[in-house]
Amino acid sequence: MRKLLTTSLWTILITGLGYLWLGFLAVPALGLHIGNQLLQAYSKEPAQLQRLEFNPLSLELRLWHLQIGEQPALALQAAQARLDWNPLLQGRIHLSEVVLQQPHALIELDNKGQLNLLQLFDLPPGEQPASESAPFPLTLELARIEQGSLQYRDLGPKQPVDVRFEPINTRLQGFSLDQPEPASFELQLNAADGTRLQADGRFDLGNLNVDGSLNLEHLALTSWWPYVREHVLLQLNSGTLHLQGSYQLQLADGLQLKVNGLDAKLQQLELTDTARQPLLKAAAIELGQASLDLAAQQVAVERLLIHKLATPLILDQQGQLNWAAISPPAKAGATKTASTASATPFRLADIPWHLKLASFKLQDSALDIELNNQPEQVRLKLHALNLDLDGFDSRSEKPLKARLDTRLGEQGQLGLQATVAQQSLASNAQLQASNLDLRLARAWIKPYAGIELLSAFADASLDARFATLHEPIPELAGNLKVKQLHIRDQTQNRDLLKWQALNIENISFKQQKGHTHLGIGRIHAVQPYARLVINENQTTNISQILKPQPASEPAAAGDNSSFSFALGEIRIENGSANFADYSLQPHFATAIQKLNGRIGSLATDQNKSTPLNISGAVDNYAPVRISGSLTPFDPLQQLDITTEFKNIELTALTPYSGKFAGYRIKKGRLNLALHYQVSKGQLEASNTVLLEKLQLGEKVSSNDAVDLPVRLAVAMLRDTKGDISIHLPVKGDLNSPDFSVMPIVWQTLRNLLTRAVASPFKMLGSIGKAGNKDLGLIPFSAGTARLNPEASALLDSLASALKQRPMLQLNIEGTSSQAVDGPTLAGRVLHRRYQEMLYRQLQEQGKPLPADIYSLEVPEKLQERLLPQLYQDLLQSGKVAAMPSLPRRERHDWQRQQILAYMAAEPLYLRWLAQQRAATIRSYLVEQGGMEVERLYLLDVDEKATADTDTVITRLHLDVL
């Protein structure tokens, strides 16, 4: 018995020692040897495991320094695994802990998409299992990766992707191949480009589902952009992504993915095209509380914010948008699928996905629009751009709310508020705009008219309504104001149309099927100005600026659309106009100022008459008045108009008197009263003409002049006051094609003049001059219309004398002399041209303009720059000689002398100076001397006066009232 016990103890001891020897020594050595042999047998790259240890008591395995590949492709600093005894005795493998320390992997895809790890080993083909077997009984209680690293490299894109992740730390707990309990995991990794990733969650291998949370920080998009470059030709200069949220993924019954609480932020995004031209910049793009349900096809976003977005939209000369260039060229053999238009109207609810966006904000952004496909480049800059959208839901009927405000150019402001029905897209919008620069319209005006829009700004307050997107029947209401309009005729380089403000109030525009209606409550024009010129060939300046257009397409057959128009009233405030007739010799020109008045309602369906009341003044002192009423669109139905002209200077009508009467007008005023009444096409009119103190001038040769002794006829028609009063009644049927008003008026006037030749007349004499001094000679310094002290003293004495002689009237004959006035006048005219050129520059630059163009100060250095431009303008019109070859220092003086010589000899400037002198004397006597303007007459000027000194004398004449 004792011997048996001893034998048993030795057996146990030897067995235990053998087990320990095998576990501690034999198994590690054998395992290391076999492991390296297997690595060499199946690895295509150098591979080695340096050390292996096994603890047979704790069933713990350790290994060190595993490396596969020279780079290496796979490596491990150390690893350990511990197996539990009890589950092992029950036929299960239970690893209580597995730790991998500093593992490393190189994942590389070549240019053919082959993975390097698949090329590392040459493994024999595995045997296919005969049938599905039960899951392997393996449980992993805890697994960790500590300080791991991963090198990811993809050589497939044109620009390779190369990103290193280090350190990588992971934790896996409760993992089992055959148990239903889900496992939990944690992951932390950093990348060399600054990316940080934290993830945790749980996954169920049996049911193939995983859920968890993700936190991604500072993801550098430039590291992964080569994948995007394969599909779009965009260059990413910068951009980082931050992202966090939770997710649920199921694979058992098809792919199901849910994302909740997703917050994402993209910072410092900058995109350019392949030529490094900027396409898009954004300081931040933030996505807040987003969710995704793949199975339900639903995306919901609580908020989306884009901050400081800047993007240019550029159309080249072919109309190609700069963004269109980001699409790569089509591959050879690729065919485009023809799109077929659906007859069913588009609705958001028809989209398979349910999209929701509670709040969208675009803040402090900029949009630069550049159009190069127009006759001249158009640039529109929108900055300080803010856009808010609230309540977007692709399945909802609730209206979407939108708000937009931005600045346009340097001064423009634009605000928009709208509600949009999300299915029909019917919308209501309110637009507020101020100081919109309308010079942007130049490019679209240029093909139609030879004009230059120097300045124009618009204010608007409009409400708009659109029924649907498919049938956009708009309704528009509100007010529009166009201010500081200034249009110049490029042919004659003169102002064509101006106004300080044009207010269009209570606009109402409605479009229905087959009918369009436009209503305007009031049009109010403030300080409007227009210029009309009849050229030598009988054409007008308006016809000259209009450019020929191709013939328009004929109207489609069966187009029964109608249009109606209604206007409440038109108001004119302080308007003016210039009229010139260059078909006459001498040329005729006059100006109308102080235009004020009102025109009543106008409507296409209006049968009642509209009141009309307009007043003004010719040459500032001759009042004009038009009043009455008419049926706007059918004047033959009812018309009652009275027109009155008073104190019109007949000297301004010299071109017409020369053409039709054969005499210039030396002196005279015209009072004209016209009263025209029409009722159902029947005209009854009275024309009353009063010519005050008419004196004919020199005879003018004219083929159109009446063959009558005009001087005798005029003398015979003058009454004891020296006036001629003519009454010309006219009656007739305007519906008759043989009836014309003007031939009847002229024939009646001719008959009257013919009778006047045989009538007696009475001559009036003048009574001489007053005072002890010769007050009829007013001296002016050379080249100026300003009164010097001597002239002012003479006029003061003259005014005092005329107040004592109330029956006298004063005739003012302005004079000028080329020899005396020419040189000095040329300097003044040149300075005014400098002021006009500077004024145009300020207009083009959109800078503030002075109220008076001739109050501008032009520095000498600027004059030196403007002089060559003025010389070239005059040279092109043949008014100055071509400059010979001169040293650079002498060119300026030579050009200046040429310009001054032309201006000194120009008759138009001398005539203008003479008119200014006469007007100055009249203004002084009226405003300083207190005289009645009715007693002062302006005679035709003498621009060819002679003078022996540097003073030019303007002559005054006295007549009896």
Short mmCIF file of C-alpha atoms in Angstrom, two decimals, residues 399-617:
data_model
loop_
_atom_site.label_atom_id
_atom_site.label_comp_id
_atom_site.label_asym_id
_atom_site.label_seq_id
_atom_site.Cartn_x
_atom_site.Cartn_y
_atom_site.Cartn_z
CA PRO A 399 -46.75 77.02 -46.43
CA LEU A 400 -43.01 77.44 -46.41
CA LYS A 401 -41.84 80.78 -45.03
CA ALA A 402 -38.89 82.55 -46.67
CA ARG A 403 -37.07 85.77 -45.83
CA LEU A 404 -34.30 87.36 -47.86
CA ASP A 405 -32.35 90.55 -47.38
CA THR A 406 -29.21 91.64 -49.16
CA ARG A 407 -27.27 94.59 -50.48
CA LEU A 408 -26.86 95.09 -54.21
CA GLY A 409 -23.83 97.06 -55.31
CA GLU A 410 -22.70 99.96 -53.17
CA GLN A 411 -26.07 101.44 -52.20
CA GLY A 412 -28.82 98.99 -53.13
CA GLN A 413 -30.92 97.21 -50.52
CA LEU A 414 -33.28 94.33 -51.25
CA GLY A 415 -35.66 92.58 -48.89
CA LEU A 416 -38.09 89.77 -49.65
CA GLN A 417 -40.62 87.90 -47.54
CA ALA A 418 -42.61 85.06 -49.03
CA THR A 419 -44.84 82.12 -48.22
CA VAL A 420 -44.89 79.16 -50.62
CA ALA A 421 -47.41 76.33 -50.70
CA GLN A 422 -45.16 73.30 -50.75
CA GLN A 423 -47.23 71.17 -53.13
CA SER A 424 -48.79 73.57 -55.63
CA LEU A 425 -45.91 76.07 -55.14
CA ALA A 426 -48.43 78.89 -55.08
CA SER A 427 -46.70 81.80 -53.41
CA ASN A 428 -47.20 85.24 -51.92
CA ALA A 429 -44.22 87.57 -51.73
CA GLN A 430 -43.50 91.05 -50.43
CA LEU A 431 -40.55 92.87 -51.99
CA GLN A 432 -38.86 95.94 -50.51
CA ALA A 433 -36.02 97.53 -52.49
CA SER A 434 -34.15 100.81 -52.34
CA ASN A 435 -31.38 102.44 -54.35
CA LEU A 436 -31.10 99.64 -56.89
CA ASP A 437 -28.60 100.75 -59.53
CA LEU A 438 -30.36 100.43 -62.89
CA ARG A 439 -27.20 101.05 -64.88
CA LEU A 440 -26.98 97.26 -65.02
CA ALA A 441 -29.59 97.50 -67.78
CA ARG A 442 -27.09 99.13 -70.16
CA ALA A 443 -26.16 95.80 -71.71
CA TRP A 444 -29.78 95.05 -72.64
CA ILE A 445 -30.50 98.61 -73.88
CA LYS A 446 -27.46 98.80 -76.14
CA PRO A 447 -28.79 96.54 -78.95
CA TYR A 448 -31.95 98.64 -79.28
CA ALA A 449 -30.95 102.27 -78.77
CA GLY A 450 -27.84 104.40 -79.04
CA ILE A 451 -28.19 105.92 -75.61
CA GLU A 452 -26.10 105.91 -72.48
CA LEU A 453 -27.74 105.39 -69.12
CA LEU A 454 -25.59 107.60 -66.94
CA SER A 455 -27.54 107.11 -63.73
CA ALA A 456 -30.79 105.63 -62.46
CA PHE A 457 -31.86 104.17 -59.14
CA ALA A 458 -35.03 102.33 -58.20
CA ASP A 459 -37.07 101.93 -55.02
CA ALA A 460 -39.86 99.37 -54.89
CA SER A 461 -42.51 98.12 -52.52
CA LEU A 462 -44.34 95.27 -54.23
CA ASP A 463 -46.64 92.40 -53.32
CA ALA A 464 -46.70 89.47 -55.73
CA ARG A 465 -48.80 86.34 -55.96
CA PHE A 466 -48.31 83.28 -58.17
CA ALA A 467 -51.03 80.65 -58.48
CA THR A 468 -48.86 77.63 -59.32
CA LEU A 469 -45.45 76.90 -60.74
CA HIS A 470 -46.95 75.10 -63.75
CA GLU A 471 -49.39 77.90 -64.59
CA PRO A 472 -47.71 80.99 -63.14
CA ILE A 473 -50.57 83.46 -63.37
CA PRO A 474 -49.04 86.40 -61.51
CA GLU A 475 -50.66 89.20 -59.59
CA LEU A 476 -48.61 92.24 -58.67
CA ALA A 477 -49.40 95.25 -56.50
CA GLY A 478 -47.37 98.03 -54.93
CA ASN A 479 -45.32 101.12 -55.65
CA LEU A 480 -42.27 101.76 -57.81
CA LYS A 481 -39.95 104.75 -57.86
CA VAL A 482 -37.21 105.46 -60.39
CA LYS A 483 -35.00 108.36 -59.35
CA GLN A 484 -32.02 110.31 -60.64
CA LEU A 485 -32.56 109.07 -64.18
CA HIS A 486 -30.11 110.55 -66.67
CA ILE A 487 -30.00 109.34 -70.28
CA ARG A 488 -27.65 110.81 -72.85
CA ASP A 489 -27.97 110.65 -76.63
CA GLN A 490 -24.75 109.03 -77.85
CA THR A 491 -25.24 110.35 -81.40
CA GLN A 492 -25.29 114.02 -80.42
CA ASN A 493 -23.67 113.57 -77.00
CA ARG A 494 -26.44 115.60 -75.38
CA ASP A 495 -28.91 114.95 -72.58
CA LEU A 496 -32.01 113.17 -73.88
CA LEU A 497 -34.14 112.36 -70.85
CA LYS A 498 -33.81 113.11 -67.15
CA TRP A 499 -35.92 113.26 -64.05
CA GLN A 500 -35.33 113.62 -60.35
CA ALA A 501 -37.99 111.06 -59.49
CA LEU A 502 -40.75 109.11 -61.18
CA ASN A 503 -43.22 107.66 -58.69
CA ILE A 504 -45.54 104.93 -59.96
CA GLU A 505 -48.07 104.39 -57.19
CA ASN A 506 -50.69 101.72 -56.51
CA ILE A 507 -49.63 99.35 -59.26
CA SER A 508 -52.05 96.50 -59.88
CA PHE A 509 -51.17 93.82 -62.43
CA LYS A 510 -53.34 90.76 -62.99
CA GLN A 511 -53.07 88.08 -65.62
CA GLN A 512 -55.82 85.61 -66.24
CA LYS A 513 -56.43 83.21 -69.05
CA GLY A 514 -56.99 85.29 -72.16
CA HIS A 515 -56.81 88.66 -70.40
CA THR A 516 -54.20 90.91 -68.83
CA HIS A 517 -54.96 94.01 -66.79
CA LEU A 518 -52.59 96.74 -65.64
CA GLY A 519 -53.73 99.39 -63.22
CA ILE A 520 -51.76 102.35 -61.85
CA GLY A 521 -53.10 104.71 -59.22
CA ARG A 522 -50.82 107.64 -60.02
CA ILE A 523 -47.69 108.55 -61.94
CA HIS A 524 -45.85 111.47 -60.39
CA ALA A 525 -42.90 112.90 -62.32
CA VAL A 526 -40.60 115.26 -60.39
CA GLN A 527 -38.33 117.53 -62.43
CA PRO A 528 -38.67 115.62 -65.69
CA TYR A 529 -36.66 116.82 -68.69
CA ALA A 530 -36.74 115.82 -72.36
CA ARG A 531 -34.95 117.04 -75.47
CA LEU A 532 -36.45 116.85 -78.97
CA VAL A 533 -34.43 117.78 -82.05
CA ILE A 534 -35.46 117.98 -85.71
CA ASN A 535 -32.36 117.45 -87.83
CA GLU A 536 -31.51 119.12 -91.12
CA ASN A 537 -32.84 116.10 -93.04
CA GLN A 538 -36.20 116.29 -91.19
CA THR A 539 -35.41 113.25 -89.01
CA THR A 540 -35.57 113.50 -85.22
CA ASN A 541 -33.05 112.66 -82.54
CA ILE A 542 -35.42 109.92 -81.35
CA SER A 543 -35.42 108.16 -84.72
CA GLN A 544 -31.63 108.46 -84.86
CA ILE A 545 -30.97 106.64 -81.61
CA LEU A 546 -33.27 103.69 -82.38
CA LYS A 547 -31.37 100.79 -83.92
CA PRO A 548 -32.89 98.64 -86.67
CA GLN A 549 -34.33 95.36 -85.44
CA PRO A 550 -35.13 92.15 -87.29
CA ALA A 551 -38.73 91.62 -88.26
CA SER A 552 -40.78 90.22 -85.41
CA GLU A 553 -42.54 86.90 -85.62
CA PRO A 554 -46.20 87.16 -86.67
CA ALA A 555 -48.74 86.63 -83.94
CA ALA A 556 -49.93 83.08 -83.57
CA ALA A 557 -53.30 82.36 -85.11
CA GLY A 558 -56.12 82.09 -82.66
CA ASP A 559 -54.50 84.32 -80.05
CA ASN A 560 -57.54 85.94 -78.45
CA SER A 561 -55.78 87.46 -75.48
CA SER A 562 -56.91 90.93 -74.45
CA PHE A 563 -55.36 93.77 -72.48
CA SER A 564 -56.90 96.50 -70.37
CA PHE A 565 -55.27 99.50 -68.75
CA ALA A 566 -56.33 101.99 -66.10
CA LEU A 567 -54.42 104.98 -64.73
CA GLY A 568 -55.73 107.16 -61.92
CA GLU A 569 -53.79 110.33 -62.71
CA ILE A 570 -50.51 111.78 -63.96
CA ARG A 571 -48.81 114.61 -62.12
CA ILE A 572 -45.92 116.69 -63.42
CA GLU A 573 -43.85 118.76 -61.02
CA ASN A 574 -41.31 121.35 -62.17
CA GLY A 575 -40.66 119.77 -65.55
CA SER A 576 -38.70 121.18 -68.48
CA ALA A 577 -37.92 120.46 -72.11
CA ASN A 578 -35.72 121.66 -74.94
CA PHE A 579 -36.78 121.79 -78.58
CA ALA A 580 -34.52 122.50 -81.54
CA ASP A 581 -35.23 122.60 -85.28
CA TYR A 582 -32.06 122.45 -87.37
CA SER A 583 -34.03 122.15 -90.62
CA LEU A 584 -34.51 125.94 -90.50
CA GLN A 585 -32.03 128.71 -91.27
CA PRO A 586 -31.11 130.11 -88.88
CA HIS A 587 -31.55 127.20 -86.49
CA PHE A 588 -34.41 127.38 -84.02
CA ALA A 589 -34.16 126.39 -80.37
CA THR A 590 -36.32 127.06 -77.34
CA ALA A 591 -36.78 125.80 -73.82
CA ILE A 592 -39.85 125.15 -71.68
CA GLN A 593 -39.52 125.28 -67.92
CA LYS A 594 -41.70 125.19 -64.82
CA LEU A 595 -43.97 122.50 -66.20
CA ASN A 596 -46.56 121.59 -63.57
CA GLY A 597 -49.93 120.00 -63.88
CA ARG A 598 -52.24 117.05 -63.76
CA ILE A 599 -53.86 114.66 -66.19
CA GLY A 600 -56.87 112.77 -64.84
CA SER A 601 -57.82 109.13 -65.12
CA LEU A 602 -57.08 107.10 -68.23
CA ALA A 603 -58.66 103.72 -68.94
CA THR A 604 -59.19 101.57 -72.00
CA ASP A 605 -62.84 101.03 -71.05
CA GLN A 606 -63.46 104.63 -69.98
CA ASN A 607 -66.23 106.58 -71.72
CA LYS A 608 -66.22 109.71 -69.58
CA SER A 609 -63.88 112.62 -70.16
CA THR A 610 -60.62 113.13 -68.28
CA PRO A 611 -59.58 116.52 -66.85
CA LEU A 612 -56.32 118.05 -68.05
CA ASN A 613 -54.48 120.98 -66.47
CA ILE A 614 -50.84 121.75 -67.30
CA SER A 615 -48.90 124.99 -66.92
CA GLY A 616 -45.36 126.03 -67.73
CA ALA A 617 -43.15 128.77 -69.07
#
